[in-house]
PDB file of C-alpha atoms in Angstrom:
ATOM      1  CA  MET A   1       4.360   6.266  19.371  1.00  0.00           C
ATOM      2  CA  VAL A   2       2.480   9.348  20.529  1.00  0.00           C
ATOM      3  CA  LEU A   3      -1.273  10.032  20.448  1.00  0.00           C
ATOM      4  CA  TRP A   4      -2.081  13.723  19.919  1.00  0.00           C
ATOM      5  CA  ASP A   5      -5.223  15.811  20.241  1.00  0.00           C
ATOM      6  CA  VAL A   6      -5.792  17.305  16.781  1.00  0.00           C
ATOM      7  CA  VAL A   7      -7.613  20.347  18.184  1.00  0.00           C
ATOM      8  CA  THR A   8      -5.255  21.361  20.991  1.00  0.00           C
ATOM      9  CA  ALA A   9      -2.085  19.746  19.571  1.00  0.00           C
ATOM     10  CA  LYS A  10      -1.422  18.376  23.045  1.00  0.00           C
ATOM     11  CA  GLN A  11       0.117  14.976  23.694  1.00  0.00           C
ATOM     12  CA  ILE A  12      -2.430  12.565  25.193  1.00  0.00           C
ATOM     13  CA  LEU A  13      -0.652   9.219  25.470  1.00  0.00           C
ATOM     14  CA  THR A  14       2.618   7.521  24.629  1.00  0.00           C
ATOM     15  CA  PHE A  15       2.641   3.900  23.474  1.00  0.00           C
ATOM     16  CA  ASP A  16       6.055   2.426  24.219  1.00  0.00           C
ATOM     17  CA  HIS A  17       7.690   0.165  21.641  1.00  0.00           C
ATOM     18  CA  ALA A  18      11.145  -1.386  21.635  1.00  0.00           C
ATOM     19  CA  LYS A  19      11.539  -0.922  17.864  1.00  0.00           C
ATOM     20  CA  VAL A  20      10.413   1.566  15.221  1.00  0.00           C
ATOM     21  CA  VAL A  21       6.651   1.753  14.565  1.00  0.00           C
ATOM     22  CA  ILE A  22       6.059   1.429  10.809  1.00  0.00           C
ATOM     23  CA  CYS A  23       2.269   1.749  10.657  1.00  0.00           C
ATOM     24  CA  CYS A  24      -0.831   2.196  12.793  1.00  0.00           C
ATOM     25  CA  VAL A  25      -4.607   2.160  12.394  1.00  0.00           C
ATOM     26  CA  PHE A  26      -7.583   3.142  14.552  1.00  0.00           C
ATOM     27  CA  SER A  27     -10.676   1.028  15.141  1.00  0.00           C
ATOM     28  CA  ARG A  28     -13.812   2.568  13.631  1.00  0.00           C
ATOM     29  CA  ASP A  29     -14.991   3.710  17.077  1.00  0.00           C
ATOM     30  CA  SER A  30     -11.502   5.063  17.946  1.00  0.00           C
ATOM     31  CA  ARG A  31     -11.445   3.044  21.184  1.00  0.00           C
ATOM     32  CA  PHE A  32      -8.380   1.099  20.032  1.00  0.00           C
ATOM     33  CA  VAL A  33      -5.293   1.653  17.916  1.00  0.00           C
ATOM     34  CA  ALA A  34      -3.197  -1.114  16.375  1.00  0.00           C
ATOM     35  CA  THR A  35       0.521  -0.692  15.672  1.00  0.00           C
ATOM     36  CA  GLY A  36       2.899  -2.614  13.436  1.00  0.00           C
ATOM     37  CA  CYS A  37       6.608  -2.607  14.120  1.00  0.00           C
ATOM     38  CA  GLN A  38      10.062  -3.277  12.849  1.00  0.00           C
ATOM     39  CA  ASP A  39      10.241  -6.139  15.370  1.00  0.00           C
ATOM     40  CA  LYS A  40       7.636  -8.094  13.300  1.00  0.00           C
ATOM     41  CA  VAL A  41       5.019  -7.684  16.059  1.00  0.00           C
ATOM     42  CA  CYS A  42       1.537  -6.143  15.938  1.00  0.00           C
ATOM     43  CA  ARG A  43       0.047  -4.682  19.098  1.00  0.00           C
ATOM     44  CA  LEU A  44      -3.432  -3.515  20.036  1.00  0.00           C
ATOM     45  CA  TRP A  45      -3.847  -0.662  22.511  1.00  0.00           C
ATOM     46  CA  GLU A  46      -6.691   1.043  24.339  1.00  0.00           C
ATOM     47  CA  THR A  47      -6.713   4.720  23.384  1.00  0.00           C
ATOM     48  CA  ARG A  48      -8.228   5.847  26.684  1.00  0.00           C
ATOM     49  CA  ARG A  49      -5.639   4.411  29.076  1.00  0.00           C
ATOM     50  CA  GLY A  50      -2.821   3.378  26.748  1.00  0.00           C
ATOM     51  CA  LYS A  51      -3.071  -0.233  27.877  1.00  0.00           C
ATOM     52  CA  GLU A  52      -1.720  -2.965  25.593  1.00  0.00           C
ATOM     53  CA  THR A  53      -4.499  -5.538  25.151  1.00  0.00           C
ATOM     54  CA  VAL A  54      -3.370  -7.925  22.376  1.00  0.00           C
ATOM     55  CA  ILE A  55      -0.009  -8.962  20.932  1.00  0.00           C
ATOM     56  CA  PHE A  56       0.199 -10.696  17.541  1.00  0.00           C
ATOM     57  CA  SER A  57       3.639 -12.075  16.657  1.00  0.00           C
ATOM     58  CA  GLU A  58       3.154 -14.611  13.844  1.00  0.00           C
ATOM     59  CA  HIS A  59       4.807 -12.625  11.027  1.00  0.00           C
ATOM     60  CA  ASP A  60       8.341 -13.410   9.812  1.00  0.00           C
ATOM     61  CA  GLY A  61       9.003  -9.906   8.449  1.00  0.00           C
ATOM     62  CA  ILE A  62       8.485  -6.303   9.482  1.00  0.00           C
ATOM     63  CA  ILE A  63       4.911  -5.021   9.420  1.00  0.00           C
ATOM     64  CA  ILE A  64       4.299  -2.697   6.475  1.00  0.00           C
ATOM     65  CA  SER A  65       0.574  -1.950   6.602  1.00  0.00           C
ATOM     66  CA  MET A  66      -2.484  -2.645   8.768  1.00  0.00           C
ATOM     67  CA  ALA A  67      -6.257  -2.406   8.362  1.00  0.00           C
ATOM     68  CA  TYR A  68      -9.053  -2.584  10.935  1.00  0.00           C
ATOM     69  CA  SER A  69     -12.238  -4.308   9.784  1.00  0.00           C
ATOM     70  CA  PRO A  70     -15.302  -2.008   9.859  1.00  0.00           C
ATOM     71  CA  ASN A  71     -17.024  -4.423  12.268  1.00  0.00           C
ATOM     72  CA  ASN A  72     -14.015  -4.022  14.635  1.00  0.00           C
ATOM     73  CA  ASN A  73     -13.570  -7.810  14.940  1.00  0.00           C
ATOM     74  CA  PHE A  74     -10.435  -8.300  12.839  1.00  0.00           C
ATOM     75  CA  ILE A  75      -7.175  -6.709  11.820  1.00  0.00           C
ATOM     76  CA  ALA A  76      -5.320  -7.441   8.599  1.00  0.00           C
ATOM     77  CA  SER A  77      -1.557  -6.998   8.817  1.00  0.00           C
ATOM     78  CA  ALA A  78       0.650  -6.929   5.721  1.00  0.00           C
ATOM     79  CA  SER A  79       4.306  -7.826   6.008  1.00  0.00           C
ATOM     80  CA  ALA A  80       7.657  -8.069   4.308  1.00  0.00           C
ATOM     81  CA  ASP A  81       7.228 -11.855   4.682  1.00  0.00           C
ATOM     82  CA  ARG A  82       4.867 -11.619   1.643  1.00  0.00           C
ATOM     83  CA  THR A  83       1.757 -12.558   3.626  1.00  0.00           C
ATOM     84  CA  ILE A  84      -1.293 -10.870   5.071  1.00  0.00           C
ATOM     85  CA  ARG A  85      -2.558 -12.214   8.393  1.00  0.00           C
ATOM     86  CA  VAL A  86      -6.175 -11.705   9.376  1.00  0.00           C
ATOM     87  CA  TRP A  87      -6.393 -11.960  13.157  1.00  0.00           C
ATOM     88  CA  SER A  88      -8.953 -11.508  15.891  1.00  0.00           C
ATOM     89  CA  THR A  89      -8.966  -8.271  17.883  1.00  0.00           C
ATOM     90  CA  HIS A  90     -10.386 -10.254  20.815  1.00  0.00           C
ATOM     91  CA  SER A  91      -8.154 -13.339  21.016  1.00  0.00           C
ATOM     92  CA  GLY A  92      -5.115 -12.242  18.988  1.00  0.00           C
ATOM     93  CA  LYS A  93      -5.294 -15.519  17.061  1.00  0.00           C
ATOM     94  CA  ALA A  94      -4.869 -15.728  13.299  1.00  0.00           C
ATOM     95  CA  GLU A  95      -8.043 -16.573  11.398  1.00  0.00           C
ATOM     96  CA  HIS A  96      -6.345 -16.736   7.988  1.00  0.00           C
ATOM     97  CA  VAL A  97      -2.880 -16.485   6.459  1.00  0.00           C
ATOM     98  CA  LEU A  98      -3.208 -14.999   2.968  1.00  0.00           C
ATOM     99  CA  ARG A  99      -0.392 -16.297   0.760  1.00  0.00           C
ATOM    100  CA  GLY A 100       0.242 -15.668  -2.919  1.00  0.00           C
ATOM    101  CA  HIS A 101       2.102 -12.392  -3.197  1.00  0.00           C
ATOM    102  CA  VAL A 102       5.473 -12.493  -4.949  1.00  0.00           C
ATOM    103  CA  GLY A 103       6.961  -9.498  -3.151  1.00  0.00           C
ATOM    104  CA  ILE A 104       6.672  -7.403  -0.014  1.00  0.00           C
ATOM    105  CA  VAL A 105       3.014  -6.618   0.650  1.00  0.00           C
ATOM    106  CA  LEU A 106       2.773  -2.828   0.530  1.00  0.00           C
ATOM    107  CA  SER A 107      -0.808  -2.200   1.654  1.00  0.00           C
ATOM    108  CA  CYS A 108      -4.021  -3.834   2.798  1.00  0.00           C
ATOM    109  CA  SER A 109      -7.602  -2.718   3.457  1.00  0.00           C
ATOM    110  CA  PHE A 110     -11.053  -4.132   4.187  1.00  0.00           C
ATOM    111  CA  THR A 111     -14.198  -3.542   2.166  1.00  0.00           C
ATOM    112  CA  ASN A 112     -16.975  -1.708   4.013  1.00  0.00           C
ATOM    113  CA  ASP A 113     -18.868  -4.966   4.722  1.00  0.00           C
ATOM    114  CA  SER A 114     -15.731  -6.570   6.238  1.00  0.00           C
ATOM    115  CA  LYS A 115     -16.074  -9.480   3.782  1.00  0.00           C
ATOM    116  CA  ARG A 116     -13.033  -8.822   1.585  1.00  0.00           C
ATOM    117  CA  VAL A 117      -9.415  -7.793   2.001  1.00  0.00           C
ATOM    118  CA  ILE A 118      -7.544  -5.887  -0.709  1.00  0.00           C
ATOM    119  CA  SER A 119      -3.748  -6.020  -0.864  1.00  0.00           C
ATOM    120  CA  ASN A 120      -0.899  -5.331  -3.258  1.00  0.00           C
ATOM    121  CA  ASP A 121       2.751  -5.927  -3.856  1.00  0.00           C
ATOM    122  CA  GLU A 122       4.568  -4.165  -6.692  1.00  0.00           C
ATOM    123  CA  ARG A 123       3.342  -6.615  -9.317  1.00  0.00           C
ATOM    124  CA  MET A 124      -0.038  -7.915  -8.176  1.00  0.00           C
ATOM    125  CA  LEU A 125      -3.147  -6.534  -6.539  1.00  0.00           C
ATOM    126  CA  LYS A 126      -5.279  -9.201  -4.862  1.00  0.00           C
ATOM    127  CA  VAL A 127      -8.828  -9.475  -3.566  1.00  0.00           C
ATOM    128  CA  TRP A 128      -9.317 -12.019  -0.759  1.00  0.00           C
ATOM    129  CA  SER A 129     -12.280 -13.447   1.086  1.00  0.00           C
ATOM    130  CA  ALA A 130     -11.948 -12.351   4.712  1.00  0.00           C
ATOM    131  CA  THR A 131     -14.289 -15.222   5.603  1.00  0.00           C
ATOM    132  CA  THR A 132     -12.473 -18.152   3.974  1.00  0.00           C
ATOM    133  CA  GLY A 133      -9.017 -16.725   3.203  1.00  0.00           C
ATOM    134  CA  ASP A 134      -9.394 -17.628  -0.485  1.00  0.00           C
ATOM    135  CA  CYS A 135      -7.954 -15.407  -3.206  1.00  0.00           C
ATOM    136  CA  LEU A 136     -10.914 -14.195  -5.277  1.00  0.00           C
ATOM    137  CA  LYS A 137      -9.143 -12.028  -7.836  1.00  0.00           C
ATOM    138  CA  THR A 138      -5.589 -11.199  -8.948  1.00  0.00           C
ATOM    139  CA  ILE A 139      -4.985  -8.025 -10.957  1.00  0.00           C
ATOM    140  CA  ASN A 140      -1.559  -7.713 -12.572  1.00  0.00           C
ATOM    141  CA  VAL A 141      -0.241  -4.198 -13.047  1.00  0.00           C
ATOM    142  CA  GLU A 142       0.796  -4.909 -16.660  1.00  0.00           C
ATOM    143  CA  ASP A 143      -2.755  -5.938 -17.577  1.00  0.00           C
ATOM    144  CA  VAL A 144      -4.192  -2.665 -16.277  1.00  0.00           C
ATOM    145  CA  ALA A 145      -1.503  -0.105 -17.084  1.00  0.00           C
ATOM    146  CA  ARG A 146      -0.318  -1.465 -20.434  1.00  0.00           C
ATOM    147  CA  GLY A 147      -0.714   1.170 -23.153  1.00  0.00           C
ATOM    148  CA  ALA A 148      -0.615   4.148 -20.778  1.00  0.00           C
ATOM    149  CA  PRO A 149       2.175   6.710 -21.266  1.00  0.00           C
ATOM    150  CA  VAL A 150       5.356   5.678 -19.449  1.00  0.00           C
ATOM    151  CA  PRO A 151       7.435   8.347 -17.653  1.00  0.00           C
ATOM    152  CA  LEU A 152      10.947   8.800 -18.997  1.00  0.00           C
ATOM    153  CA  GLY A 153      13.441   6.477 -17.331  1.00  0.00           C
ATOM    154  CA  MET A 154      10.871   4.130 -15.805  1.00  0.00           C
ATOM    155  CA  ARG A 155      12.016   0.527 -16.245  1.00  0.00           C
ATOM    156  CA  LYS A 156       8.936  -1.402 -15.166  1.00  0.00           C
ATOM    157  CA  LEU A 157       5.333  -0.854 -14.125  1.00  0.00           C
ATOM    158  CA  THR A 158       4.564  -1.348 -10.429  1.00  0.00           C
ATOM    159  CA  TRP A 159       1.649  -0.899  -8.078  1.00  0.00           C
ATOM    160  CA  THR A 160       2.624   1.512  -5.310  1.00  0.00           C
ATOM    161  CA  LEU A 161      -0.518   1.612  -3.157  1.00  0.00           C
ATOM    162  CA  SER A 162      -4.104   0.390  -3.069  1.00  0.00           C
ATOM    163  CA  THR A 163      -7.139   0.926  -0.884  1.00  0.00           C
ATOM    164  CA  VAL A 164     -10.856   0.316  -0.909  1.00  0.00           C
ATOM    165  CA  ALA A 165     -12.992   3.362  -1.675  1.00  0.00           C
ATOM    166  CA  PRO A 166     -14.927   4.546   1.412  1.00  0.00           C
ATOM    167  CA  GLY A 167     -18.561   4.133   2.389  1.00  0.00           C
ATOM    168  CA  LEU A 168     -21.065   3.384  -0.343  1.00  0.00           C
ATOM    169  CA  PHE A 169     -18.276   3.282  -2.929  1.00  0.00           C
ATOM    170  CA  SER A 170     -16.466   0.296  -1.405  1.00  0.00           C
ATOM    171  CA  ARG A 171     -17.269  -1.758  -4.485  1.00  0.00           C
ATOM    172  CA  PHE A 172     -14.277   0.034  -5.965  1.00  0.00           C
ATOM    173  CA  ILE A 173     -10.521  -0.197  -5.402  1.00  0.00           C
ATOM    174  CA  ILE A 174      -8.262   2.809  -5.775  1.00  0.00           C
ATOM    175  CA  ALA A 175      -4.855   1.663  -7.056  1.00  0.00           C
ATOM    176  CA  ALA A 176      -1.837   3.880  -7.698  1.00  0.00           C
ATOM    177  CA  CYS A 177       0.801   2.959 -10.276  1.00  0.00           C
ATOM    178  CA  ASN A 178       4.325   4.304 -10.714  1.00  0.00           C
ATOM    179  CA  ASN A 179       3.335   5.558 -14.185  1.00  0.00           C
ATOM    180  CA  ARG A 180       1.604   8.422 -12.313  1.00  0.00           C
ATOM    181  CA  PHE A 181      -1.876   7.077 -13.045  1.00  0.00           C
ATOM    182  CA  VAL A 182      -4.461   6.239 -10.387  1.00  0.00           C
ATOM    183  CA  TYR A 183      -6.936   3.527 -11.380  1.00  0.00           C
ATOM    184  CA  VAL A 184     -10.430   2.871 -10.067  1.00  0.00           C
ATOM    185  CA  LEU A 185     -11.116  -0.872 -10.305  1.00  0.00           C
ATOM    186  CA  ASP A 186     -14.245  -2.914  -9.712  1.00  0.00           C
ATOM    187  CA  VAL A 187     -13.636  -5.113  -6.647  1.00  0.00           C
ATOM    188  CA  ILE A 188     -15.700  -7.969  -8.131  1.00  0.00           C
ATOM    189  CA  THR A 189     -14.618  -8.018 -11.785  1.00  0.00           C
ATOM    190  CA  GLY A 190     -11.280  -6.185 -11.632  1.00  0.00           C
ATOM    191  CA  ALA A 191     -12.369  -4.044 -14.572  1.00  0.00           C
ATOM    192  CA  VAL A 192     -11.071  -0.473 -14.837  1.00  0.00           C
ATOM    193  CA  SER A 193     -13.872   2.016 -14.134  1.00  0.00           C
ATOM    194  CA  TYR A 194     -11.824   5.225 -14.240  1.00  0.00           C
ATOM    195  CA  THR A 195      -8.253   6.447 -14.623  1.00  0.00           C
ATOM    196  CA  HIS A 196      -6.650   9.697 -13.532  1.00  0.00           C
ATOM    197  CA  LEU A 197      -3.217  11.087 -14.318  1.00  0.00           C
ATOM    198  CA  THR A 198      -1.468  12.666 -11.331  1.00  0.00           C
ATOM    199  CA  LEU A 199       1.020  15.477 -11.907  1.00  0.00           C
TER     200      LEU A 199
END
């Protein structure tokens, strides 16, 4: 993986991996970058020197998505093993294993206060406590998208991506569905606050 300067377009560092890097995420202060790989391993790197500082290898599937907590203390890694692991950026030890998804976990993100993790597979979107590891809310795609126009040829409704809205709006989840609608959901109640059709 290569780190580039966005102003000069010059290569700054190369982070060597034995397998393909699937995803990466910066810490909020940009001092570190975490990578998730095809080899089922997550790695944490210093962005100044390119030094590998932490290795996390407790997943049983490739890493699909990663999120850095806003307080910089934890990383959530989502995997093809149907779990999300919340682990310490300092020790590399897992704090919680979030189980309950029925398919590959496609995305994960932290709320702005670092207290909740949002994740989704194709069928379910889940809200978790980052403190206890408990599932606080499950939102099924059929319950939200039922009644919306269905594109021709589409066989079933699926979530494709989800993320927490930034900054002061992190009470809301942005969730994309394969019916071409994007939904804004309340992170506490799961209620739909807004929908938008994408072209």
